[in-house]
Tab-separated table of C-alpha atoms and ligand atoms in Angstrom:
chain	number	residue	atom	x	y	z
A	1	MET	CA	0.114	0.094	-0.325
A	2	ASP	CA	1.124	3.863	-0.951
A	3	ILE	CA	-1.207	6.163	1.380
A	4	LYS	CA	-0.073	9.954	2.342
A	5	ASN	CA	-1.507	10.092	5.793
A	6	SER	CA	-2.712	13.944	4.524
A	7	ILE	CA	-2.444	15.934	1.446
A	8	LEU	CA	0.790	17.894	3.693
A	9	ASP	CA	2.403	14.155	2.744
A	10	THR	CA	2.717	15.290	-0.987
A	11	ILE	CA	4.978	17.971	-0.612
A	12	GLY	CA	8.000	18.050	-2.231
A	13	ASN	CA	9.930	15.923	-4.584
A	14	THR	CA	8.897	17.784	-7.838
A	15	PRO	CA	9.996	16.864	-11.076
A	16	LEU	CA	13.061	18.321	-12.970
A	17	ILE	CA	11.850	19.042	-16.398
A	18	ARG	CA	14.521	19.537	-19.183
A	19	LEU	CA	13.525	23.121	-21.131
A	20	ASN	CA	13.612	22.084	-25.253
A	21	LYS	CA	12.402	24.533	-27.554
A	22	ILE	CA	12.756	27.237	-25.319
A	23	ALA	CA	15.912	27.341	-25.029
A	24	GLU	CA	17.231	25.895	-28.092
A	25	ASP	CA	19.354	29.301	-28.519
A	26	LEU	CA	20.799	29.046	-24.544
A	27	PRO	CA	24.356	26.940	-24.499
A	28	GLY	CA	24.238	23.886	-22.231
A	29	THR	CA	21.405	21.788	-20.648
A	30	MET	CA	18.633	23.617	-19.129
A	31	LEU	CA	16.528	22.353	-16.185
A	32	ALA	CA	13.171	23.382	-14.543
A	33	LYS	CA	12.524	22.724	-11.229
A	34	VAL	CA	8.997	22.710	-11.925
A	35	GLU	CA	7.196	23.732	-8.306
A	36	TYR	CA	3.400	23.885	-9.108
A	37	PHE	CA	3.678	19.931	-8.544
A	38	ASN	CA	3.210	20.832	-4.536
A	39	PRO	CA	-0.533	20.129	-3.967
A	40	GLY	CA	-0.927	23.880	-2.939
A	41	HIS	CA	0.393	24.529	-6.568
A	42	SER	CA	3.480	26.602	-5.494
A	43	VAL	CA	7.177	25.943	-4.045
A	44	LYS	CA	5.429	28.030	-0.773
A	45	ASP	CA	3.956	24.850	0.828
A	46	ARG	CA	7.645	23.679	1.975
A	47	MET	CA	8.368	26.977	3.714
A	48	ALA	CA	5.014	27.259	4.576
A	49	LEU	CA	4.929	23.937	6.515
A	50	LYS	CA	8.612	24.498	7.611
A	51	MET	CA	7.508	27.573	9.601
A	52	VAL	CA	4.481	25.959	11.264
A	53	GLU	CA	6.117	23.009	12.349
A	54	ASP	CA	9.054	25.000	14.017
A	55	ALA	CA	6.758	27.346	15.794
A	56	GLU	CA	4.921	24.194	16.905
A	57	ALA	CA	8.201	22.937	18.350
A	58	ALA	CA	9.149	26.292	19.813
A	59	GLY	CA	5.991	26.404	21.452
A	60	LEU	CA	4.921	29.645	19.657
A	61	ILE	CA	1.771	28.333	18.334
A	62	LYS	CA	-0.651	26.374	20.557
A	63	PRO	CA	-4.223	23.753	19.499
A	64	GLY	CA	-6.589	25.793	18.301
A	65	GLY	CA	-4.548	28.957	18.037
A	66	THR	CA	-4.365	31.526	14.322
A	67	ILE	CA	-1.913	31.758	11.980
A	68	ILE	CA	-1.161	35.119	10.572
A	69	GLU	CA	0.768	35.763	7.407
A	70	CYS	CA	1.205	38.492	4.898
A	71	THR	CA	1.220	36.682	1.676
A	72	SER	CA	1.350	36.767	-2.017
A	73	GLY	CA	-0.723	34.159	-1.994
A	74	ASN	CA	1.306	30.880	-2.693
A	75	THR	CA	2.747	31.185	0.794
A	76	GLY	CA	-1.311	31.532	2.332
A	77	MET	CA	-2.023	28.370	0.354
A	78	GLY	CA	0.519	26.680	1.823
A	79	LEU	CA	-0.492	27.692	5.227
A	80	ALA	CA	-3.885	27.153	4.515
A	81	LEU	CA	-3.393	23.459	3.833
A	82	ALA	CA	-1.118	23.072	6.834
A	83	ALA	CA	-3.883	25.318	9.247
A	84	ILE	CA	-6.572	22.754	8.235
A	85	VAL	CA	-4.730	19.115	8.583
A	86	LYS	CA	-3.101	20.618	11.858
A	87	GLY	CA	-6.371	22.464	13.018
A	88	TYR	CA	-5.621	25.841	13.209
A	89	LYS	CA	-7.630	29.031	12.041
A	90	LEU	CA	-5.608	31.128	9.315
A	91	ILE	CA	-5.795	35.158	8.464
A	92	CYS	CA	-3.958	36.128	5.143
A	93	THR	CA	-3.449	39.950	4.325
A	94	MET	CA	-2.471	41.035	0.645
A	95	SER	CA	-1.553	43.692	-1.192
A	96	ASP	CA	-4.320	44.527	-3.732
A	97	LYS	CA	-1.809	44.320	-6.722
A	98	GLN	CA	-2.419	40.423	-6.523
A	99	SER	CA	-4.496	38.699	-9.001
A	100	LYS	CA	-8.274	38.144	-7.619
A	101	GLU	CA	-8.250	34.403	-8.141
A	102	LYS	CA	-5.403	34.552	-5.128
A	103	VAL	CA	-7.655	35.935	-2.820
A	104	ASP	CA	-10.779	33.818	-3.956
A	105	ILE	CA	-8.377	30.502	-3.882
A	106	LEU	CA	-7.758	31.353	-0.230
A	107	ARG	CA	-11.194	32.076	0.779
A	108	ALA	CA	-11.537	28.936	-0.493
A	109	VAL	CA	-9.495	26.605	1.339
A	110	GLY	CA	-10.720	28.686	4.404
A	111	ALA	CA	-8.558	31.471	5.098
A	112	GLU	CA	-9.690	34.939	6.136
A	113	VAL	CA	-8.076	37.439	4.034
A	114	HIS	CA	-7.269	40.833	4.656
A	115	VAL	CA	-6.691	43.086	1.305
A	116	CYS	CA	-4.369	46.391	1.405
A	117	PRO	CA	-3.066	48.805	-0.550
A	118	THR	CA	-0.056	48.138	-2.380
A	119	ASN	CA	1.537	51.899	-2.515
A	120	VAL	CA	1.963	52.163	0.852
A	121	ALA	CA	5.170	51.980	2.544
A	122	PRO	CA	6.049	48.565	5.207
A	123	GLU	CA	5.803	50.908	7.921
A	124	HIS	CA	2.315	52.591	6.938
A	125	PRO	CA	-0.342	51.443	9.013
A	126	GLU	CA	-2.343	49.634	6.438
A	127	SER	CA	0.472	48.098	4.865
A	128	TYR	CA	-0.160	44.232	4.852
A	129	TYR	CA	2.771	43.842	6.655
A	130	SER	CA	2.080	46.418	8.972
A	131	VAL	CA	-1.710	44.858	9.273
A	132	ALA	CA	-0.413	41.300	10.074
A	133	LYS	CA	1.779	42.938	12.565
A	134	ARG	CA	-1.149	44.705	14.273
A	135	LEU	CA	-3.796	41.625	14.183
A	136	ASN	CA	-0.776	39.405	15.432
A	137	GLN	CA	-0.749	42.078	18.452
A	138	GLU	CA	-4.491	41.636	19.023
A	139	ILE	CA	-5.657	38.065	18.406
A	140	PRO	CA	-4.303	35.914	21.775
A	141	ASN	CA	-2.706	32.498	20.706
A	142	SER	CA	-1.467	33.640	17.489
A	143	PHE	CA	1.292	33.297	15.815
A	144	TRP	CA	2.857	35.606	12.821
A	145	ALA	CA	4.486	33.450	10.448
A	146	ASN	CA	6.393	36.609	8.771
A	147	GLN	CA	7.983	34.757	6.000
A	148	TYR	CA	10.368	37.784	5.081
A	149	ASP	CA	12.683	37.191	8.388
A	150	ASN	CA	11.670	33.947	9.849
A	151	LEU	CA	14.452	31.837	8.884
A	152	SER	CA	12.362	28.398	8.741
A	153	ASN	CA	11.506	29.205	5.251
A	154	THR	CA	15.480	28.895	4.366
A	155	LYS	CA	15.746	26.315	6.333
A	156	ALA	CA	12.761	24.301	3.934
A	157	HIS	CA	14.869	24.626	1.285
A	158	TYR	CA	18.260	23.512	3.056
A	159	GLU	CA	16.246	20.322	3.497
A	160	SER	CA	14.652	20.040	0.756
A	161	THR	CA	14.518	21.667	-2.253
A	162	GLY	CA	18.264	21.540	-2.286
A	163	PRO	CA	19.260	18.045	-1.295
A	164	GLU	CA	16.427	17.123	-4.570
A	165	ILE	CA	17.856	19.769	-7.180
A	166	TRP	CA	21.338	18.214	-6.399
A	167	GLN	CA	20.187	14.580	-6.208
A	168	GLN	CA	17.953	15.067	-9.557
A	169	THR	CA	21.187	16.492	-11.364
A	170	GLY	CA	23.578	13.953	-10.168
A	171	GLY	CA	25.559	16.603	-8.497
A	172	THR	CA	26.182	17.574	-12.170
A	173	ILE	CA	24.616	20.971	-11.604
A	174	THR	CA	26.542	24.221	-12.235
A	175	HIS	CA	24.372	27.207	-11.685
A	176	PHE	CA	21.002	27.768	-10.205
A	177	VAL	CA	18.520	30.559	-11.213
A	178	VAL	CA	15.841	31.722	-9.401
A	179	GLY	CA	13.173	34.466	-8.862
A	180	VAL	CA	13.914	36.383	-5.436
A	181	GLY	CA	11.164	37.366	-2.896
A	182	THR	CA	11.775	36.721	0.346
A	183	GLY	CA	15.004	35.112	-0.539
A	184	GLY	CA	13.819	32.022	1.290
A	185	THR	CA	14.082	29.713	-1.910
A	186	ILE	CA	17.793	31.299	-2.863
A	187	SER	CA	18.997	31.073	-0.137
A	188	GLY	CA	18.339	27.263	1.212
A	189	VAL	CA	18.973	26.396	-2.059
A	190	ALA	CA	22.152	28.166	-2.141
A	191	LYS	CA	22.964	26.850	1.177
A	192	TYR	CA	22.969	23.607	0.464
A	193	LEU	CA	24.048	23.609	-3.301
A	194	ARG	CA	27.038	25.247	-2.057
A	195	GLU	CA	28.067	22.954	0.503
A	196	LYS	CA	28.281	20.338	-1.708
A	197	ASN	CA	30.044	22.058	-4.560
A	198	PRO	CA	31.564	26.042	-3.574
A	199	ASN	CA	31.509	26.625	-7.419
A	200	ILE	CA	27.918	26.471	-8.491
A	201	LYS	CA	26.926	29.745	-9.520
A	202	ILE	CA	23.829	30.992	-7.935
A	203	TRP	CA	21.651	34.084	-9.710
A	204	GLY	CA	18.813	36.049	-8.429
A	205	ILE	CA	16.205	37.561	-10.260
A	206	ASP	CA	15.027	40.714	-9.867
A	207	THR	CA	12.718	42.962	-10.799
A	208	TYR	CA	12.755	46.904	-11.978
A	209	GLY	CA	11.422	48.682	-8.681
A	210	SER	CA	13.381	46.310	-6.255
A	211	VAL	CA	16.066	47.505	-4.402
A	212	PHE	CA	18.164	43.853	-4.185
A	213	LYS	CA	20.018	44.106	-7.473
A	214	LYS	CA	21.570	47.827	-6.399
A	215	TYR	CA	22.079	46.876	-2.901
A	216	LYS	CA	24.076	43.516	-4.012
A	217	GLU	CA	26.098	45.579	-6.445
A	218	THR	CA	26.856	48.930	-4.302
A	219	GLY	CA	25.945	47.914	-0.635
A	220	GLU	CA	23.886	50.808	-0.885
A	221	PHE	CA	19.717	50.747	0.339
A	222	ASP	CA	18.378	53.100	-2.478
A	223	GLU	CA	14.620	54.591	-1.562
A	224	LYS	CA	14.985	55.675	-5.360
A	225	GLU	CA	14.838	52.476	-6.716
A	226	ILE	CA	11.628	51.716	-5.567
A	227	TYR	CA	8.570	51.678	-7.660
A	228	SER	CA	5.320	50.012	-8.487
A	229	TYR	CA	5.690	47.074	-10.748
A	230	ILE	CA	3.434	44.279	-12.092
A	231	THR	CA	5.321	41.407	-11.713
A	232	GLU	CA	4.117	39.492	-8.646
A	233	GLY	CA	6.451	37.668	-5.613
A	234	ILE	CA	9.747	38.695	-6.391
A	235	GLY	CA	11.849	42.049	-5.659
A	236	GLU	CA	10.944	44.137	-2.793
A	237	ASP	CA	11.379	47.471	-1.180
A	238	ILE	CA	13.219	45.560	2.168
A	239	LEU	CA	16.006	44.002	3.067
A	240	PRO	CA	14.121	40.171	4.314
A	241	LYS	CA	16.518	38.223	6.518
A	242	ASN	CA	16.089	35.565	4.467
A	243	VAL	CA	17.731	37.113	1.882
A	244	ASP	CA	21.671	35.909	2.150
A	245	PHE	CA	23.505	38.405	-0.107
A	246	SER	CA	26.713	36.334	0.444
A	247	LEU	CA	25.293	33.099	-1.228
A	248	ILE	CA	24.268	35.216	-4.472
A	249	ASP	CA	27.276	35.525	-7.191
A	250	LEU	CA	24.448	38.494	-9.165
A	251	PHE	CA	21.099	39.823	-8.982
A	252	GLU	CA	19.617	40.076	-13.156
A	253	LYS	CA	16.301	42.555	-13.594
A	254	VAL	CA	13.908	41.982	-15.758
A	255	THR	CA	11.124	44.066	-16.885
A	256	ASP	CA	7.354	43.474	-16.071
A	257	ARG	CA	6.939	42.976	-20.060
A	258	ASP	CA	9.696	40.883	-20.518
A	259	GLY	CA	8.704	38.604	-17.819
A	260	ALA	CA	4.644	38.350	-18.921
A	261	ILE	CA	5.697	37.788	-22.747
A	262	ALA	CA	8.552	34.641	-21.259
A	263	THR	CA	5.671	33.232	-19.099
A	264	ARG	CA	3.399	33.018	-21.917
A	265	GLU	CA	6.191	31.594	-23.845
A	266	LEU	CA	6.978	29.082	-21.786
A	267	ALA	CA	3.036	27.853	-21.959
A	268	LYS	CA	3.231	27.553	-25.798
A	269	LYS	CA	6.870	26.102	-26.254
A	270	GLU	CA	6.893	23.603	-23.283
A	271	GLY	CA	3.559	23.118	-22.170
A	272	LEU	CA	4.184	24.621	-18.609
A	273	PHE	CA	1.541	26.774	-17.909
A	274	LEU	CA	3.810	28.794	-15.140
A	275	GLY	CA	2.931	31.820	-12.715
A	276	TYR	CA	4.290	34.861	-14.062
A	277	SER	CA	7.589	35.232	-11.756
A	278	CYS	CA	8.356	32.141	-13.923
A	279	GLY	CA	8.147	33.938	-17.104
A	280	SER	CA	10.689	36.624	-15.393
A	281	ALA	CA	13.302	33.837	-14.242
A	282	PHE	CA	13.514	32.348	-17.461
A	283	GLN	CA	13.868	35.750	-19.199
A	284	GLY	CA	16.402	36.317	-16.490
A	285	LEU	CA	18.476	33.551	-17.217
A	286	ARG	CA	17.824	34.367	-21.449
A	287	GLN	CA	19.750	37.565	-20.539
A	288	LEU	CA	22.794	36.138	-18.454
A	289	LYS	CA	23.021	33.120	-21.026
A	290	HIS	CA	26.372	35.045	-22.273
A	291	LEU	CA	27.428	33.676	-19.018
A	292	LEU	CA	27.158	30.334	-20.129
A	293	ASP	CA	28.813	27.875	-22.273
A	294	GLU	CA	28.259	24.222	-23.526
A	295	ASN	CA	29.221	21.923	-20.079
A	296	SER	CA	26.920	24.753	-18.463
A	297	VAL	CA	23.887	22.317	-16.304
A	298	VAL	CA	21.638	25.301	-15.251
A	299	VAL	CA	18.790	24.426	-12.912
A	300	VAL	CA	16.022	27.426	-12.566
A	301	LEU	CA	12.907	27.108	-10.238
A	302	PHE	CA	9.489	27.920	-11.451
A	303	HIS	CA	7.436	28.789	-8.333
A	304	ASP	CA	3.627	28.341	-9.059
A	305	HIS	CA	0.898	27.259	-11.704
A	306	GLY	CA	-0.452	29.505	-14.529
A	307	SER	CA	-4.033	28.912	-13.041
A	308	ARG	CA	-3.650	32.078	-10.675
A	309	TYR	CA	-2.369	34.458	-13.870
A	310	VAL	CA	-5.390	33.470	-16.152
A	311	GLY	CA	-6.892	36.656	-15.788
A	312	LYS	CA	-3.458	38.556	-15.837
A	313	VAL	CA	-0.707	37.419	-18.386
A	314	TYR	CA	-2.397	34.761	-20.023
A	315	ASN	CA	-5.506	37.158	-20.808
A	316	ASP	CA	-4.608	38.849	-23.920
A	317	GLU	CA	-6.625	42.448	-22.671
A	318	TRP	CA	-4.738	42.601	-19.789
A	319	MET	CA	-1.173	42.253	-22.114
A	320	ARG	CA	-2.746	44.638	-24.580
A	321	GLU	CA	-3.809	47.730	-22.303
A	322	ARG	CA	-0.396	47.489	-20.750
A	323	GLY	CA	1.597	47.644	-23.956
A	324	PHE	CA	3.079	44.111	-23.768
A	325	LEU	CA	1.868	42.446	-26.788
A	326	ASN	CA	3.434	42.412	-29.802
A	327	GLU	CA	0.881	44.287	-31.831
A	328	GLU	CA	2.741	42.772	-34.922
A	329	LYS	CA	1.452	39.299	-33.894
A	330	GLN	CA	-2.427	40.746	-34.051
A	331	VAL	CA	-4.270	39.735	-36.541
A	332	ALA	CA	-7.943	41.174	-37.997
A	333	ARG	CA	-9.330	38.906	-36.062
A	334	ASP	CA	-8.286	39.830	-32.641
A	335	LEU	CA	-9.152	43.424	-33.025
A	336	LEU	CA	-12.762	42.027	-34.304
A	337	ALA	CA	-13.169	40.647	-30.594
A	338	LYS	CA	-14.284	43.383	-28.997
A	339	HIS	CA	-17.299	43.963	-31.704
A	340	SER	CA	-17.547	40.649	-33.109
A	341	ASN	CA	-20.867	39.697	-31.286
A	342	LEU	CA	-22.277	42.828	-33.068
A	343	PRO	CA	-23.684	42.876	-36.495
A	344	LEU	CA	-22.184	44.937	-39.130
A	345	ALA	CA	-24.573	47.945	-39.907
A	346	THR	CA	-24.929	48.644	-43.518
A	347	ILE	CA	-26.321	51.009	-45.864
A	348	GLY	CA	-28.569	50.396	-49.300
A	349	ALA	CA	-26.885	52.246	-52.236
A	350	GLY	CA	-30.781	53.250	-53.132
A	351	GLU	CA	-31.522	54.493	-49.484
A	352	PRO	CA	-31.936	58.082	-48.648
A	353	VAL	CA	-28.728	59.956	-46.794
A	354	HIS	CA	-30.929	60.786	-44.000
A	355	ASN	CA	-30.920	57.082	-43.192
A	356	ALA	CA	-27.497	56.761	-43.226
A	357	ILE	CA	-26.982	59.881	-40.944
A	358	ALA	CA	-29.586	57.921	-38.341
A	359	LEU	CA	-27.831	54.743	-38.081
A	360	PHE	CA	-24.427	57.302	-37.794
A	361	ARG	CA	-26.392	58.365	-34.261
A	362	LYS	CA	-27.981	55.294	-33.494
A	363	TYR	CA	-24.427	53.263	-33.519
A	364	GLY	CA	-22.346	56.343	-32.660
A	365	ILE	CA	-20.317	55.108	-35.352
A	366	SER	CA	-18.931	57.344	-38.954
A	367	GLN	CA	-18.605	54.905	-41.532
A	368	LEU	CA	-20.643	52.654	-43.073
A	369	PRO	CA	-20.561	50.126	-45.685
A	370	VAL	CA	-22.766	50.731	-49.111
A	371	VAL	CA	-24.420	47.524	-50.252
A	372	LEU	CA	-26.615	46.989	-53.030
A	373	ASN	CA	-27.585	43.390	-54.477
A	374	GLU	CA	-25.820	42.105	-51.214
A	375	LYS	CA	-22.589	43.638	-52.680
A	376	PHE	CA	-20.377	45.970	-51.283
A	377	VAL	CA	-20.443	48.961	-53.941
A	378	GLY	CA	-19.525	51.797	-51.977
A	379	SER	CA	-18.702	53.294	-48.899
A	380	ILE	CA	-20.202	56.289	-47.070
A	381	ASP	CA	-18.409	58.704	-44.125
A	382	ASP	CA	-19.732	61.620	-41.957
A	383	THR	CA	-16.363	63.805	-43.150
A	384	HIS	CA	-17.939	63.647	-46.851
A	385	LEU	CA	-21.344	63.698	-45.809
A	386	LEU	CA	-20.777	66.968	-44.097
A	387	GLU	CA	-19.086	68.253	-47.138
A	388	ALA	CA	-22.249	67.167	-48.798
A	389	LEU	CA	-24.550	69.031	-46.669
A	390	ILE	CA	-22.856	72.080	-46.209
A	391	SER	CA	-22.940	72.838	-49.926
A	392	ASP	CA	-26.307	71.345	-50.986
A	393	PRO	CA	-28.778	70.882	-47.726
A	394	THR	CA	-31.093	68.901	-50.043
A	395	ALA	CA	-28.796	66.522	-49.960
A	396	ARG	CA	-29.895	64.181	-46.793
A	397	ASP	CA	-32.829	63.112	-48.919
A	398	LYS	CA	-31.164	62.258	-51.895
A	399	ARG	CA	-29.622	58.615	-52.524
A	400	VAL	CA	-26.772	57.092	-50.631
A	401	GLU	CA	-24.719	56.034	-54.096
A	402	ASP	CA	-24.918	59.352	-54.772
A	403	TYR	CA	-22.551	60.624	-52.251
A	404	MET	CA	-20.659	57.395	-51.393
A	405	GLN	CA	-16.791	56.537	-52.057
A	406	ALA	CA	-14.599	53.567	-52.904
A	407	PRO	CA	-16.046	50.710	-51.280
A	408	PHE	CA	-13.964	49.378	-48.088
A	409	PRO	CA	-10.406	47.485	-49.026
A	410	ILE	CA	-11.206	43.698	-48.015
A	411	VAL	CA	-8.950	41.955	-45.714
A	412	GLN	CA	-8.851	38.216	-44.342
A	413	ALA	CA	-8.924	37.380	-40.428
A	414	SER	CA	-5.504	36.116	-40.816
A	415	ASP	CA	-4.120	39.713	-41.903
A	416	PRO	CA	-1.392	40.871	-39.324
A	417	ILE	CA	-2.181	44.904	-38.334
A	418	SER	CA	0.420	45.996	-40.651
A	419	THR	CA	-1.295	45.173	-43.522
A	420	ILE	CA	-4.502	46.429	-42.615
A	421	ALA	CA	-3.243	49.829	-41.573
A	422	GLN	CA	-1.544	49.637	-44.941
A	423	LYS	CA	-4.590	49.282	-47.055
A	424	MET	CA	-6.828	51.752	-44.702
A	425	ALA	CA	-3.873	54.408	-45.247
A	426	LYS	CA	-5.039	54.487	-48.686
A	427	THR	CA	-8.655	54.768	-48.912
A	428	SER	CA	-11.232	55.515	-46.141
A	429	GLY	CA	-11.336	55.168	-42.462
A	430	ALA	CA	-12.011	51.591	-42.386
A	431	VAL	CA	-11.668	47.850	-43.612
A	432	LEU	CA	-13.846	45.070	-43.946
A	433	VAL	CA	-12.880	41.418	-42.840
A	434	GLU	CA	-13.922	38.056	-44.843
A	435	LEU	CA	-15.202	35.617	-42.120
A	436	GLY	CA	-16.038	32.703	-44.728
A	437	GLN	CA	-19.656	31.745	-45.479
A	438	GLY	CA	-20.466	35.282	-46.681
A	439	LYS	CA	-19.991	37.120	-43.465
A	440	TYR	CA	-17.958	40.306	-42.818
A	441	HIS	CA	-17.356	42.625	-40.261
A	442	ILE	CA	-15.474	46.286	-39.998
A	443	ILE	CA	-12.826	47.432	-38.462
A	444	THR	CA	-12.195	50.780	-38.571
A	445	ARG	CA	-9.146	53.810	-38.099
A	446	HIS	CA	-9.869	54.156	-34.391
A	447	ASP	CA	-9.483	49.976	-33.801
A	448	VAL	CA	-6.613	49.948	-34.812
A	449	VAL	CA	-4.732	52.758	-33.489
A	450	ALA	CA	-6.081	51.867	-30.350
A	451	ALA	CA	-5.053	48.652	-30.952
A	452	MET	CA	-1.384	50.158	-31.565
A	453	SER	CA	-0.856	52.441	-28.988
B	501	PLP	C1	5.427	33.660	-7.432
B	501	PLP	C2	6.241	33.704	-6.944
B	501	PLP	N1	7.194	33.698	-6.689
B	501	PLP	C3	8.184	33.912	-6.929
B	501	PLP	C4	8.519	34.100	-4.816
B	501	PLP	C5	9.758	33.826	-4.462
B	501	PLP	O1	10.569	33.581	-4.089
B	501	PLP	P1	11.503	33.675	-2.098
B	501	PLP	O2	10.114	34.024	-1.173
B	501	PLP	O3	11.368	32.212	-1.906
B	501	PLP	O4	12.380	34.167	-2.780
B	501	PLP	C6	7.105	34.152	-4.577
B	501	PLP	C7	7.455	34.061	-3.026
B	501	PLP	O5	7.038	35.261	-2.384
B	501	PLP	C8	6.300	33.548	-5.320
B	501	PLP	O6	4.951	33.887	-4.809
């Protein structure tokens, strides 16, 4: 029989998976330690359990007590599993930049969640850090896990993640690459690996808006480095005790945009449906490729699963709003997405001009394709109509065909945005997209400008 006594017994022993297509242009062997195989779908299950076990051993929490933590979500999930199995209550404080999915998931596993503002300093009374601290003072028999400064965090990775990586690579690992937040993962794994082989390089991945890289390079905690960013889980505006700078060879910063794009690329090219910081970790590794050679055996650790980011990096609209999509890859079909549910408005060539004006008003549009016998024979737009009405006030009762322009150019649904823009520039303010089975829809100049900006 092979039975686990509880969900907690399934934590750890995650697979090491070779990166293939995405790593083709990187020298050496690229391996991913994929931590979403943990039951809470992140590496944080390991340290969450360790923090609770160490607190129990030290008498910091007693039966029926309350665990409190400020968390970007993953630690909360790990703590929730431990709390459920061990019979504790859990309160999580989170910053409001975290995905809604993360909040919902924590509530689903019984946690009480307090969402706090992101754009305040850690010492501000409303920060998720200060709120956790205050609740800890107010609630009797409560234990504030404090993953930033609680060294059980590092210890968990020293005892489990590090040894697993060493064994899985048969001791051949030359580089360990990982995103850094509290620092527990990098410091614990690095400590174990360096004890086995002091030559192993340890690279931390940081974000723009975080203090780590500059602090490592200059020893200065520079507040000017701090600004808000979107990447979740990595980078900090504090120096957590769990970051052991002496074990880290260098930090590499990755932009929000590059991290998001790499996250999507990992899903498409490797079938690895990962969290945002995983894309940043891989992108950071890619930026450091000049430091690798054919003999390099690189392990990059991927923290969590993509399901918590479906409304963010995996959502085209979210990516577009932030200018993260390479718009050249957008095609006519994507531009139609916003209004494809609405019917295409047209006007008959023989109808009076005032009917066209009424349609402009009704739909808030400025141009219409003109049809005759189910064919597009022309186009009419408000600029030309206005000119016509100024020179001839009776024009409103004349036929549309007397005032129409050339038909809108036709494009295919798979045509890129550049083709659409080119065709549109030569004529009026729109193109028609052929959708098959005699169906068409319209893309206006406004749609193209919105997509490109
Ligand atoms: C998604 C994600 N990536 C990276 C990290 C950073 O890991 P660590 O805190 O061990 O440095 C975290 C931790 O909060 C995380 O949740």
